[in-house]
PDB file of C-alpha atoms and ligand atoms in Angstrom:
ATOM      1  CA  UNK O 169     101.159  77.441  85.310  1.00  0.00           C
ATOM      2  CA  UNK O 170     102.491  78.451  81.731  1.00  0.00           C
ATOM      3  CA  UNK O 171      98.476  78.729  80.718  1.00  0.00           C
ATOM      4  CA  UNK O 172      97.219  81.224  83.238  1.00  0.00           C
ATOM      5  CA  UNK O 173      99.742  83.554  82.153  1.00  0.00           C
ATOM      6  CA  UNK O 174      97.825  86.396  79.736  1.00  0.00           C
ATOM      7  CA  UNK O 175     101.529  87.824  79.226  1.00  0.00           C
ATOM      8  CA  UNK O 176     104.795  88.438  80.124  1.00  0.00           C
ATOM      9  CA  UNK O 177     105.322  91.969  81.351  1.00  0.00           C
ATOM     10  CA  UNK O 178     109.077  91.623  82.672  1.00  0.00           C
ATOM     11  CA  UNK O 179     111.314  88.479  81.941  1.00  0.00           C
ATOM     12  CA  UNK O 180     113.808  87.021  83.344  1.00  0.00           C
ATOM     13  CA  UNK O 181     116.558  88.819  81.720  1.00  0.00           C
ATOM     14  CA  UNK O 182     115.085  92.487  82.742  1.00  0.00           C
ATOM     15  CA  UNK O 183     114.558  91.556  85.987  1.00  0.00           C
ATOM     16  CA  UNK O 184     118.237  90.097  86.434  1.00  0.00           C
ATOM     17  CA  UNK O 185     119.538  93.445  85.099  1.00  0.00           C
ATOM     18  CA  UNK O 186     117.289  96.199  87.103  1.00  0.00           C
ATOM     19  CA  UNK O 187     118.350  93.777  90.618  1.00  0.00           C
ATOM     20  CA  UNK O 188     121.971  93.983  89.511  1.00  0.00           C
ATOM     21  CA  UNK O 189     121.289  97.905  89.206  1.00  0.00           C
ATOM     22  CA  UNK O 190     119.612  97.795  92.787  1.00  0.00           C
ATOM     23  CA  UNK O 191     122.549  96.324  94.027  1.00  0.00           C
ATOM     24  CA  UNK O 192     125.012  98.889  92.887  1.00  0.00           C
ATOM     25  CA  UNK O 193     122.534 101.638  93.704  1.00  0.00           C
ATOM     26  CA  UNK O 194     122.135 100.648  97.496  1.00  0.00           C
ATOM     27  CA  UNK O 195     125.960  99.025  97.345  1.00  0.00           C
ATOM     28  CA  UNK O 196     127.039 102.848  96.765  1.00  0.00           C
ATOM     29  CA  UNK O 197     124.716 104.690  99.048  1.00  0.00           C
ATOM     30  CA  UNK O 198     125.255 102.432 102.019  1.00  0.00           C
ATOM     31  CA  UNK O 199     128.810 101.902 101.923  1.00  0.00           C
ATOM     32  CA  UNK O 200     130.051 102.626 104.782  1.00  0.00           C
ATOM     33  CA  UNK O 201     126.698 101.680 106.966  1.00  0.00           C
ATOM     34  CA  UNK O 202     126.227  98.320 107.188  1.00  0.00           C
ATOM     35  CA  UNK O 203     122.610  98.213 106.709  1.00  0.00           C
ATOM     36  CA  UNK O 204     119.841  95.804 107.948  1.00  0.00           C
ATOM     37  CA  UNK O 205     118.286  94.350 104.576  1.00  0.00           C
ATOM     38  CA  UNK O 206     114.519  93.037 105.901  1.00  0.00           C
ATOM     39  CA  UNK O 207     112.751  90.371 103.876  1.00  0.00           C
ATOM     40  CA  UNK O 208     109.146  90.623 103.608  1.00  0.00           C
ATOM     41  CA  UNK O 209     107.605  86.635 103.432  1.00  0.00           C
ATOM     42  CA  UNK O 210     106.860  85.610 101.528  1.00  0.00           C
ATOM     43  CA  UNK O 211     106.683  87.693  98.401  1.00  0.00           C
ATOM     44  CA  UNK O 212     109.906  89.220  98.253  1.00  0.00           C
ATOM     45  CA  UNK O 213     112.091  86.139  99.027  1.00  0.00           C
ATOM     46  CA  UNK O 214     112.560  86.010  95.704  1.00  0.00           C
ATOM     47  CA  UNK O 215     113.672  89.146  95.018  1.00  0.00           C
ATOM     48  CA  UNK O 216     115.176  89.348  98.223  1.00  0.00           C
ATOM     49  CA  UNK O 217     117.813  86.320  97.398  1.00  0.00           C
ATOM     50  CA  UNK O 218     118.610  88.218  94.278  1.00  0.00           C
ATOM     51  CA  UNK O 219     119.138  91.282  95.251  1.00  0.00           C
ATOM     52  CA  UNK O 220     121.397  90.210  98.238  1.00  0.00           C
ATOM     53  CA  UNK O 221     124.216  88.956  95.942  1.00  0.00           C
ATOM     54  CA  UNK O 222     124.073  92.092  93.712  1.00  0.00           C
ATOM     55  CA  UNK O 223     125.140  94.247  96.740  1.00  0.00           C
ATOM     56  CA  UNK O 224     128.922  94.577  97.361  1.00  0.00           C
ATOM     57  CA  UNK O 225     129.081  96.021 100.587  1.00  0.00           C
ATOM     58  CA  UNK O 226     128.401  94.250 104.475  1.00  0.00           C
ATOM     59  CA  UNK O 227     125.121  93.960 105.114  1.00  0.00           C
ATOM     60  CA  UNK O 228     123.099  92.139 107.737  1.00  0.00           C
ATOM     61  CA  UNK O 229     119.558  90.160 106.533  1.00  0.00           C
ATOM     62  CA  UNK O 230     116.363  89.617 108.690  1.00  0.00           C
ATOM     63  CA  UNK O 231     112.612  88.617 107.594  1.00  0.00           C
ATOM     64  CA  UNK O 232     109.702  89.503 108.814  1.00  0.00           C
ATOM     65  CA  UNK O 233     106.225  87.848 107.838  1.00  0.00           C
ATOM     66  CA  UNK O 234     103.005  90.018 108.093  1.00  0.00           C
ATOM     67  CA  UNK O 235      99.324  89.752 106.627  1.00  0.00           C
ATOM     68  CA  UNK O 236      97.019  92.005 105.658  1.00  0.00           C
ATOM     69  CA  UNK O 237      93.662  91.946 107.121  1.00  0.00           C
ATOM     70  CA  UNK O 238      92.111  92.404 103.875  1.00  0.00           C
ATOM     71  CA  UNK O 239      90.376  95.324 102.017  1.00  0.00           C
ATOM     72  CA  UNK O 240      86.955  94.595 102.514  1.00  0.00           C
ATOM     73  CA  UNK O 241      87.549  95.522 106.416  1.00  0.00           C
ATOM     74  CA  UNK O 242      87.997  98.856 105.288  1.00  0.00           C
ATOM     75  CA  UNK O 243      90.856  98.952 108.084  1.00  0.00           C
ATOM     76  CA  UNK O 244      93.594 101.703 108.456  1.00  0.00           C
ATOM     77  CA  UNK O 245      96.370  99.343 107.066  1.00  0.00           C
ATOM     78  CA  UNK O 246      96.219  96.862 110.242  1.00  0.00           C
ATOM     79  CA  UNK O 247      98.006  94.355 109.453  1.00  0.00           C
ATOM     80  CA  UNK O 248      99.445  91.444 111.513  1.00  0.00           C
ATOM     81  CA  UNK O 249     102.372  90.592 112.007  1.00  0.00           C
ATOM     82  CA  UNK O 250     103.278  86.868 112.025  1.00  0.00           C
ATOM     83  CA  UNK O 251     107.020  86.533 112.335  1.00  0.00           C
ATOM     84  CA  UNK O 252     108.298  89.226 114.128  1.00  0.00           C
ATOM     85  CA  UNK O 253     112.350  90.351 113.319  1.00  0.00           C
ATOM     86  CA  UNK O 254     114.979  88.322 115.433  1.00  0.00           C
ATOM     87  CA  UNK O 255     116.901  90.617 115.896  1.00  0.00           C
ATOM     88  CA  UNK O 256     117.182  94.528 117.309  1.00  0.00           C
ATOM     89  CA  UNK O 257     117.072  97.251 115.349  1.00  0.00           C
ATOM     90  CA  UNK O 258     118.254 100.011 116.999  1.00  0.00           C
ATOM     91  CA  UNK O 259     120.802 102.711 115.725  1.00  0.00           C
ATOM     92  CA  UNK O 260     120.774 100.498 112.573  1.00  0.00           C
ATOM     93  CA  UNK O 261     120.446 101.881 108.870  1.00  0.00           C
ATOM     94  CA  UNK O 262     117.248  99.562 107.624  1.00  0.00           C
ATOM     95  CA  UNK O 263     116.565  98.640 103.885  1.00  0.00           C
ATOM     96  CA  UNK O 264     112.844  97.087 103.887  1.00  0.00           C
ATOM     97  CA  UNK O 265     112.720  94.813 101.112  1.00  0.00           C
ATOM     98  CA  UNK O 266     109.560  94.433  99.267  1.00  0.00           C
ATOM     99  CA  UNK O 267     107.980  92.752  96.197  1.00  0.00           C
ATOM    100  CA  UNK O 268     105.270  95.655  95.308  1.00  0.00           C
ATOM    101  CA  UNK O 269     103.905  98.389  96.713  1.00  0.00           C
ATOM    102  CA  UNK O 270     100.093  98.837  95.956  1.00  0.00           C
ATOM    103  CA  UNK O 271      97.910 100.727  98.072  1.00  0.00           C
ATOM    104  CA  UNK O 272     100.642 101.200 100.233  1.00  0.00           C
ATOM    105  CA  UNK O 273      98.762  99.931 103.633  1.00  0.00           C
ATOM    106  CA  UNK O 274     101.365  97.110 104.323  1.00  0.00           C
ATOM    107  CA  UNK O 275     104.498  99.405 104.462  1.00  0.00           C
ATOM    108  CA  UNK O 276     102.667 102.709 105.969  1.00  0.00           C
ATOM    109  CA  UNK O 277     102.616 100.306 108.801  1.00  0.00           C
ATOM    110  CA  UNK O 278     105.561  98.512 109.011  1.00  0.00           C
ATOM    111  CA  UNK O 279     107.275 101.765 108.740  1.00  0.00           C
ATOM    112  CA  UNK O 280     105.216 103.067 111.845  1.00  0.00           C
ATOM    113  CA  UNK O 281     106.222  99.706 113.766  1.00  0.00           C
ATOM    114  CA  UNK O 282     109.784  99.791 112.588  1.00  0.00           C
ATOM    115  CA  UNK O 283     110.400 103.651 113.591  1.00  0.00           C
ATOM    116  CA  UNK O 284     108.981 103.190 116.395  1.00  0.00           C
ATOM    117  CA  UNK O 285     111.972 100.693 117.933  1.00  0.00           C
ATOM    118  CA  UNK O 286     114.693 103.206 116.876  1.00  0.00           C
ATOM    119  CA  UNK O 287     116.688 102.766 114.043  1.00  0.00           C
ATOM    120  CA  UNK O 288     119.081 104.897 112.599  1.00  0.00           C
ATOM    121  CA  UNK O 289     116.849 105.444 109.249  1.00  0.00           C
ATOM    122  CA  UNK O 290     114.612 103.334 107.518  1.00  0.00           C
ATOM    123  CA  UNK O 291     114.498 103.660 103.719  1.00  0.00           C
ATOM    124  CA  UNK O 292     112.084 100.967 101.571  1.00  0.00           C
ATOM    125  CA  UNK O 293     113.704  99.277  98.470  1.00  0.00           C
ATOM    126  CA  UNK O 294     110.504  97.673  96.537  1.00  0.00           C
ATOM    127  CA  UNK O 295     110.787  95.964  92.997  1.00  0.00           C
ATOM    128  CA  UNK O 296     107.772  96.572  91.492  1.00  0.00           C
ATOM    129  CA  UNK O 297     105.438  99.818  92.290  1.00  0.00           C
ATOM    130  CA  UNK O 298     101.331 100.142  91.105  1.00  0.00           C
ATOM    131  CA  UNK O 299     101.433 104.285  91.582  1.00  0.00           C
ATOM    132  CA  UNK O 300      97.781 104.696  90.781  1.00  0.00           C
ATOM    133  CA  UNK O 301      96.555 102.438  93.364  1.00  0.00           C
ATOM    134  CA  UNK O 302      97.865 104.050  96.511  1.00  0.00           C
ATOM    135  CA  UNK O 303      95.928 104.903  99.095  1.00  0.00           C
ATOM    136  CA  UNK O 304      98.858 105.829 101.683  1.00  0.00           C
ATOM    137  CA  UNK O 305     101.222 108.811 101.344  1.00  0.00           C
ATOM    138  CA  UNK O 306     103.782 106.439 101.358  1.00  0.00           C
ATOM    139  CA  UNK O 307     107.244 106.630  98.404  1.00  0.00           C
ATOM    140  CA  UNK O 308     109.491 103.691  98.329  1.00  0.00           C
ATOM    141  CA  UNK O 309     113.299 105.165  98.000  1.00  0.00           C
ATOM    142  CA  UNK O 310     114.016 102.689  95.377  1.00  0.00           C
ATOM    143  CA  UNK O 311     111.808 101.296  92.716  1.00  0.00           C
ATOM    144  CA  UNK O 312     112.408  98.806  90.337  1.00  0.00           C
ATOM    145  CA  UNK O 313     109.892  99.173  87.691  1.00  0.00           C
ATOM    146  CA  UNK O 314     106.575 101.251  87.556  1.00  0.00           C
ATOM    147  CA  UNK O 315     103.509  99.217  86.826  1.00  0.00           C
ATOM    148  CA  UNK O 316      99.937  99.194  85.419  1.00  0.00           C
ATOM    149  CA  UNK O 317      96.913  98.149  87.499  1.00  0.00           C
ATOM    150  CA  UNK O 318      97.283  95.070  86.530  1.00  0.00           C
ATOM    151  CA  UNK O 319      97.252  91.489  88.944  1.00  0.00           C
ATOM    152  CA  UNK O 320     100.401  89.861  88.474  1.00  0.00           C
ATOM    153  CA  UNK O 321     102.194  86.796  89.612  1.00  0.00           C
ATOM    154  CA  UNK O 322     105.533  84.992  89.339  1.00  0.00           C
ATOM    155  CA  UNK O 323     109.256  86.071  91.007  1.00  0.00           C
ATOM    156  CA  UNK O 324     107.799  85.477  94.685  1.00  0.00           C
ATOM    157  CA  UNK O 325     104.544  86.970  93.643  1.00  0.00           C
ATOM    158  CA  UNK O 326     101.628  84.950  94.305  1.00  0.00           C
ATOM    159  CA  UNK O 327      97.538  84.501  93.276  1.00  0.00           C
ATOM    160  CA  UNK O 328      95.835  82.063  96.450  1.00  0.00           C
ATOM    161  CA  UNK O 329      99.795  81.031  97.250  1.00  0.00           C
ATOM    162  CA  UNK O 330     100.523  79.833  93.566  1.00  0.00           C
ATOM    163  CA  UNK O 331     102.688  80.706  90.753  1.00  0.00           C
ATOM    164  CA  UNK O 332     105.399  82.051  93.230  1.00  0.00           C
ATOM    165  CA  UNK O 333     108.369  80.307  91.478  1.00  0.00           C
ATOM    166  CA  UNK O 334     107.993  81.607  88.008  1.00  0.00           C
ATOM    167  CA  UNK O 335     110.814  82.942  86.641  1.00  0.00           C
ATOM    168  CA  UNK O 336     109.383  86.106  85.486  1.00  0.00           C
ATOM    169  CA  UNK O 337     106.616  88.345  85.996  1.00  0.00           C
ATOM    170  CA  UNK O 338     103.233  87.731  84.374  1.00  0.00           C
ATOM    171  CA  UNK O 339      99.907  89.043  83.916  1.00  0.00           C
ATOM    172  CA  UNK O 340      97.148  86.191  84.970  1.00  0.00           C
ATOM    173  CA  UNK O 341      94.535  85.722  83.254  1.00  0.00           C
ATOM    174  CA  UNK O 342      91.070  87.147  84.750  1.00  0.00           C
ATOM    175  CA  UNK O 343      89.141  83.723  84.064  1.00  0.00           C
ATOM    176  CA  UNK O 344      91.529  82.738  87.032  1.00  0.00           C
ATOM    177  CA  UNK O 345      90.658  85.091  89.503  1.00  0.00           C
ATOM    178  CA  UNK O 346      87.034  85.789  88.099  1.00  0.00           C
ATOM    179  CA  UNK O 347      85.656  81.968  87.920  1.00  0.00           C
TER     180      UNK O 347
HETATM  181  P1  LIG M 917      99.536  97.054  99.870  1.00  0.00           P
HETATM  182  O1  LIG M 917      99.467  97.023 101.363  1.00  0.00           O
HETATM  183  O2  LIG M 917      98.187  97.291  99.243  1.00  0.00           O
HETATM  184  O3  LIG M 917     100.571  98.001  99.328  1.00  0.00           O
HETATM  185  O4  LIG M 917      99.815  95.580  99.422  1.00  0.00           O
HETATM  186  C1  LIG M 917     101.019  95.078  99.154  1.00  0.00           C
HETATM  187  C2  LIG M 917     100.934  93.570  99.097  1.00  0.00           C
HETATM  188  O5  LIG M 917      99.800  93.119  98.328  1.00  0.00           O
HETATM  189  C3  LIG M 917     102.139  93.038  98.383  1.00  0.00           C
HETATM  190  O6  LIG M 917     103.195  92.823  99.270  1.00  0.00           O
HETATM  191  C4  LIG M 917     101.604  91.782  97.734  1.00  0.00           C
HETATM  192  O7  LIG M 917     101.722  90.706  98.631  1.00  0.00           O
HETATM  193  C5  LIG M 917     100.152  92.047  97.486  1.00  0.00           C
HETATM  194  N1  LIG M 917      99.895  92.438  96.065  1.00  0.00           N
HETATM  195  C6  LIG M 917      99.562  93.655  95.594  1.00  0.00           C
HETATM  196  N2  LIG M 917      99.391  93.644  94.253  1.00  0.00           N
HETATM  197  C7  LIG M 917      99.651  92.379  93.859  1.00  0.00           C
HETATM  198  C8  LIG M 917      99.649  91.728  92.565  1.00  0.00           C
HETATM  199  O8  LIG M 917      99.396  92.307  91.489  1.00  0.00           O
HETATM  200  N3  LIG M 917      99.975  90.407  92.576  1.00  0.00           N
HETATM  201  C9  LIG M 917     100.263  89.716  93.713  1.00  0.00           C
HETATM  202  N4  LIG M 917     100.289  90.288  94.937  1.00  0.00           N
HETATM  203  C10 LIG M 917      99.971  91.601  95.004  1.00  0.00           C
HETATM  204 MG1  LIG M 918     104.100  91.127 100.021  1.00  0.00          MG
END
Protein backbone atom coordinates (compact mmCIF):
# COMPACT_ATOMS: atom_id res chain seq x y z
CA UNK A 1 0.00 0.00 0.00
CA UNK A 2 3.19 1.99 1.22
CA UNK A 3 4.11 2.25 -2.82
CA UNK A 4 1.04 3.92 -4.20
CA UNK A 5 1.47 6.61 -1.85
CA UNK A 6 3.08 9.85 -3.98
CA UNK A 7 3.19 11.60 -0.39
CA UNK A 8 2.15 12.18 2.85
CA UNK A 9 0.05 15.30 3.16
CA UNK A 10 -1.15 14.87 6.94
CA UNK A 11 0.36 12.18 9.37
CA UNK A 12 -0.63 10.58 11.97
CA UNK A 13 0.46 12.91 14.58
CA UNK A 14 -1.47 16.09 12.88
CA UNK A 15 -4.36 14.32 12.46
CA UNK A 16 -4.43 13.04 16.23
CA UNK A 17 -4.01 16.70 17.30
CA UNK A 18 -6.65 18.68 14.90
CA UNK A 19 -9.42 15.51 16.16
CA UNK A 20 -8.42 16.23 19.75
CA UNK A 21 -9.14 20.05 18.81
CA UNK A 22 -12.56 18.91 17.19
CA UNK A 23 -13.39 17.36 20.23
CA UNK A 24 -12.96 20.29 22.51
CA UNK A 25 -14.45 22.57 19.87
CA UNK A 26 -17.86 20.61 19.58
CA UNK A 27 -17.31 19.33 23.50
CA UNK A 28 -17.74 23.24 24.33
CA UNK A 29 -20.41 24.27 21.92
CA UNK A 30 -22.70 21.36 22.64
CA UNK A 31 -22.48 21.11 26.22
CA UNK A 32 -25.44 21.15 27.45
CA UNK A 33 -27.29 19.46 24.20
CA UNK A 34 -26.63 16.13 23.95
CA UNK A 35 -26.13 15.91 20.34
CA UNK A 36 -26.69 13.09 17.75
CA UNK A 37 -23.05 12.45 16.25
CA UNK A 38 -23.98 10.60 12.59
CA UNK A 39 -21.32 8.43 10.97
CA UNK A 40 -21.12 8.51 7.36
CA UNK A 41 -19.91 4.61 6.07
CA UNK A 42 -17.80 4.06 5.37
CA UNK A 43 -15.32 6.87 5.02
CA UNK A 44 -15.58 8.59 8.13
CA UNK A 45 -15.54 5.56 10.52
CA UNK A 46 -12.30 6.33 10.96
CA UNK A 47 -12.45 9.60 11.85
CA UNK A 48 -15.61 9.07 13.38
CA UNK A 49 -14.04 6.54 16.20
CA UNK A 50 -11.52 9.23 16.83
CA UNK A 51 -13.25 11.96 17.17
CA UNK A 52 -15.87 10.31 19.54
CA UNK A 53 -13.34 9.88 22.40
CA UNK A 54 -12.00 13.47 22.02
CA UNK A 55 -15.48 14.83 22.99
CA UNK A 56 -16.18 15.24 26.75
CA UNK A 57 -19.67 15.81 26.86
CA UNK A 58 -22.97 13.05 26.34
CA UNK A 59 -23.50 12.39 23.10
CA UNK A 60 -25.55 9.82 21.23
CA UNK A 61 -23.86 7.99 17.81
CA UNK A 62 -25.79 6.70 14.69
CA UNK A 63 -24.46 5.77 11.00
CA UNK A 64 -25.86 6.12 8.05
CA UNK A 65 -24.47 4.55 4.68
CA UNK A 66 -25.27 6.36 1.33
CA UNK A 67 -23.77 6.24 -2.35
CA UNK A 68 -23.41 8.51 -4.81
CA UNK A 69 -24.79 7.85 -8.13
CA UNK A 70 -21.77 9.03 -9.75
CA UNK A 71 -20.72 12.21 -11.70
CA UNK A 72 -21.00 11.15 -15.06
CA UNK A 73 -25.01 11.07 -14.47
CA UNK A 74 -24.78 14.61 -14.26
CA UNK A 75 -27.52 14.17 -11.38
CA UNK A 76 -28.60 16.90 -8.82
CA UNK A 77 -26.66 15.17 -5.91
CA UNK A 78 -29.09 11.95 -5.86
CA UNK A 79 -27.68 9.86 -3.92
CA UNK A 80 -28.93 6.61 -2.27
CA UNK A 81 -29.19 5.86 0.71
CA UNK A 82 -28.25 2.33 1.86
CA UNK A 83 -28.48 2.17 5.62
CA UNK A 84 -30.91 4.39 6.74
CA UNK A 85 -30.44 5.95 10.70
CA UNK A 86 -31.97 3.62 13.48
CA UNK A 87 -33.02 5.84 15.26
CA UNK A 88 -35.39 9.26 15.30
CA UNK A 89 -34.20 12.39 14.99
CA UNK A 90 -36.52 14.70 16.01
CA UNK A 91 -35.99 17.80 18.36
CA UNK A 92 -32.38 16.48 18.44
CA UNK A 93 -29.16 18.74 17.97
CA UNK A 94 -27.34 16.62 14.91
CA UNK A 95 -23.49 16.65 14.24
CA UNK A 96 -23.07 14.91 10.63
CA UNK A 97 -19.80 13.43 10.62
CA UNK A 98 -17.91 13.33 7.46
CA UNK A 99 -14.50 12.40 5.96
CA UNK A 100 -14.38 15.24 3.05
CA UNK A 101 -16.44 17.43 1.53
CA UNK A 102 -15.81 17.80 -2.31
CA UNK A 103 -18.34 18.93 -4.58
CA UNK A 104 -20.56 19.01 -1.86
CA UNK A 105 -23.51 16.78 -3.61
CA UNK A 106 -23.45 14.06 -0.82
CA UNK A 107 -24.19 16.44 2.16
CA UNK A 108 -26.50 19.12 0.14
CA UNK A 109 -28.61 16.07 0.28
CA UNK A 110 -28.36 14.48 3.34
CA UNK A 111 -28.95 17.80 4.83
CA UNK A 112 -32.28 18.11 2.74
CA UNK A 113 -33.27 14.44 3.98
CA UNK A 114 -32.16 15.07 7.52
CA UNK A 115 -34.13 18.57 7.89
CA UNK A 116 -36.72 17.30 6.54
CA UNK A 117 -37.57 14.70 9.71
CA UNK A 118 -37.21 17.57 12.25
CA UNK A 119 -34.37 18.01 14.23
CA UNK A 120 -33.53 20.60 16.46
CA UNK A 121 -30.43 21.84 14.15
CA UNK A 122 -28.20 20.11 12.04
CA UNK A 123 -24.62 21.40 11.85
CA UNK A 124 -21.84 19.20 9.59
CA UNK A 125 -18.41 18.48 11.27
CA UNK A 126 -16.11 17.22 8.16
CA UNK A 127 -12.25 16.50 8.51
CA UNK A 128 -10.95 17.28 5.44
CA UNK A 129 -12.55 20.05 2.91
CA UNK A 130 -11.47 20.39 -1.23
CA UNK A 131 -13.00 24.27 -1.39
CA UNK A 132 -12.32 24.63 -5.07
CA UNK A 133 -14.23 21.71 -6.11
CA UNK A 134 -17.69 22.54 -4.87
CA UNK A 135 -20.40 22.56 -6.82
CA UNK A 136 -23.15 22.98 -3.92
CA UNK A 137 -23.60 26.10 -1.76
CA UNK A 138 -23.01 23.98 0.95
CA UNK A 139 -20.22 25.15 4.35
CA UNK A 140 -19.40 22.49 6.78
CA UNK A 141 -19.48 24.25 10.48
CA UNK A 142 -16.31 22.58 11.32
CA UNK A 143 -13.37 21.78 9.17
CA UNK A 144 -10.43 20.04 9.90
CA UNK A 145 -7.95 20.91 7.33
CA UNK A 146 -8.35 22.73 3.89
CA UNK A 147 -7.11 20.75 0.95
CA UNK A 148 -5.73 20.86 -2.63
CA UNK A 149 -7.45 19.11 -5.55
CA UNK A 150 -5.72 16.42 -5.00
CA UNK A 151 -7.13 12.34 -4.76
CA UNK A 152 -6.27 11.10 -1.52
CA UNK A 153 -6.58 7.97 0.48
CA UNK A 154 -5.86 6.53 3.93
CA UNK A 155 -7.77 7.38 7.59
CA UNK A 156 -11.16 5.76 6.23
CA UNK A 157 -10.53 7.26 2.87
CA UNK A 158 -10.63 4.95 0.10
CA UNK A 159 -9.51 4.51 -3.97
CA UNK A 160 -11.93 1.23 -5.46
CA UNK A 161 -12.46 0.29 -1.44
CA UNK A 162 -8.59 0.13 -0.68
CA UNK A 163 -6.11 1.84 1.39
CA UNK A 164 -8.86 2.68 4.04
CA UNK A 165 -6.73 1.65 7.09
CA UNK A 166 -3.71 3.77 6.58
CA UNK A 167 -2.75 5.60 9.29
CA UNK A 168 -2.44 8.85 7.65
CA UNK A 169 -3.50 10.69 4.75
CA UNK A 170 -1.77 10.30 1.39
CA UNK A 171 -1.65 11.46 -2.02
CA UNK A 172 -1.92 8.26 -4.57
CA UNK A 173 -0.13 8.07 -7.17
CA UNK A 174 -1.93 8.83 -10.70
CA UNK A 175 -0.37 5.58 -12.42
CA UNK A 176 -2.99 4.02 -9.93
CA UNK A 177 -5.99 5.60 -10.92
CA UNK A 178 -4.80 6.39 -14.60
CA UNK A 179 -3.63 2.66 -15.73
P1 LIG B 1 -19.13 15.04 -2.70
O1 LIG B 1 -20.56 14.61 -2.75
O2 LIG B 1 -18.58 15.34 -4.07
O3 LIG B 1 -18.85 16.16 -1.74
O4 LIG B 1 -18.32 13.75 -2.33
C1 LIG B 1 -17.93 13.41 -1.10
C2 LIG B 1 -17.49 11.97 -1.09
O5 LIG B 1 -16.62 11.66 -2.20
C3 LIG B 1 -16.67 11.72 0.14
O6 LIG B 1 -17.47 11.35 1.22
C4 LIG B 1 -15.71 10.64 -0.32
O7 LIG B 1 -16.30 9.38 -0.12
C5 LIG B 1 -15.54 10.87 -1.79
N1 LIG B 1 -14.26 11.59 -2.09
C6 LIG B 1 -14.12 12.87 -2.51
N2 LIG B 1 -12.82 13.19 -2.70
C7 LIG B 1 -12.12 12.09 -2.36
C8 LIG B 1 -10.70 11.80 -2.34
O8 LIG B 1 -9.81 12.62 -2.64
N3 LIG B 1 -10.37 10.54 -1.93
C9 LIG B 1 -11.29 9.60 -1.58
N4 LIG B 1 -12.62 9.84 -1.57
C10 LIG B 1 -13.02 11.06 -1.98
MG1 LIG C 1 -17.76 9.59 2.24
Amino acid sequence: MQNDVEKILLTKEQIAEKVESLGKELSNDFKDEKPLLVCILKGSVVFFADLIRAISIPIEIDFMSISSYGLSTKSSGEVKIIKDLDTSIENKHIIIVEDIVDSGYTLSYLKRLLFSRNPKSIKICTLLDKKERRVCDIEPDYVGFDIPDEFIIGYGLDYAEKYRNLSYIGVLKRSIYEK
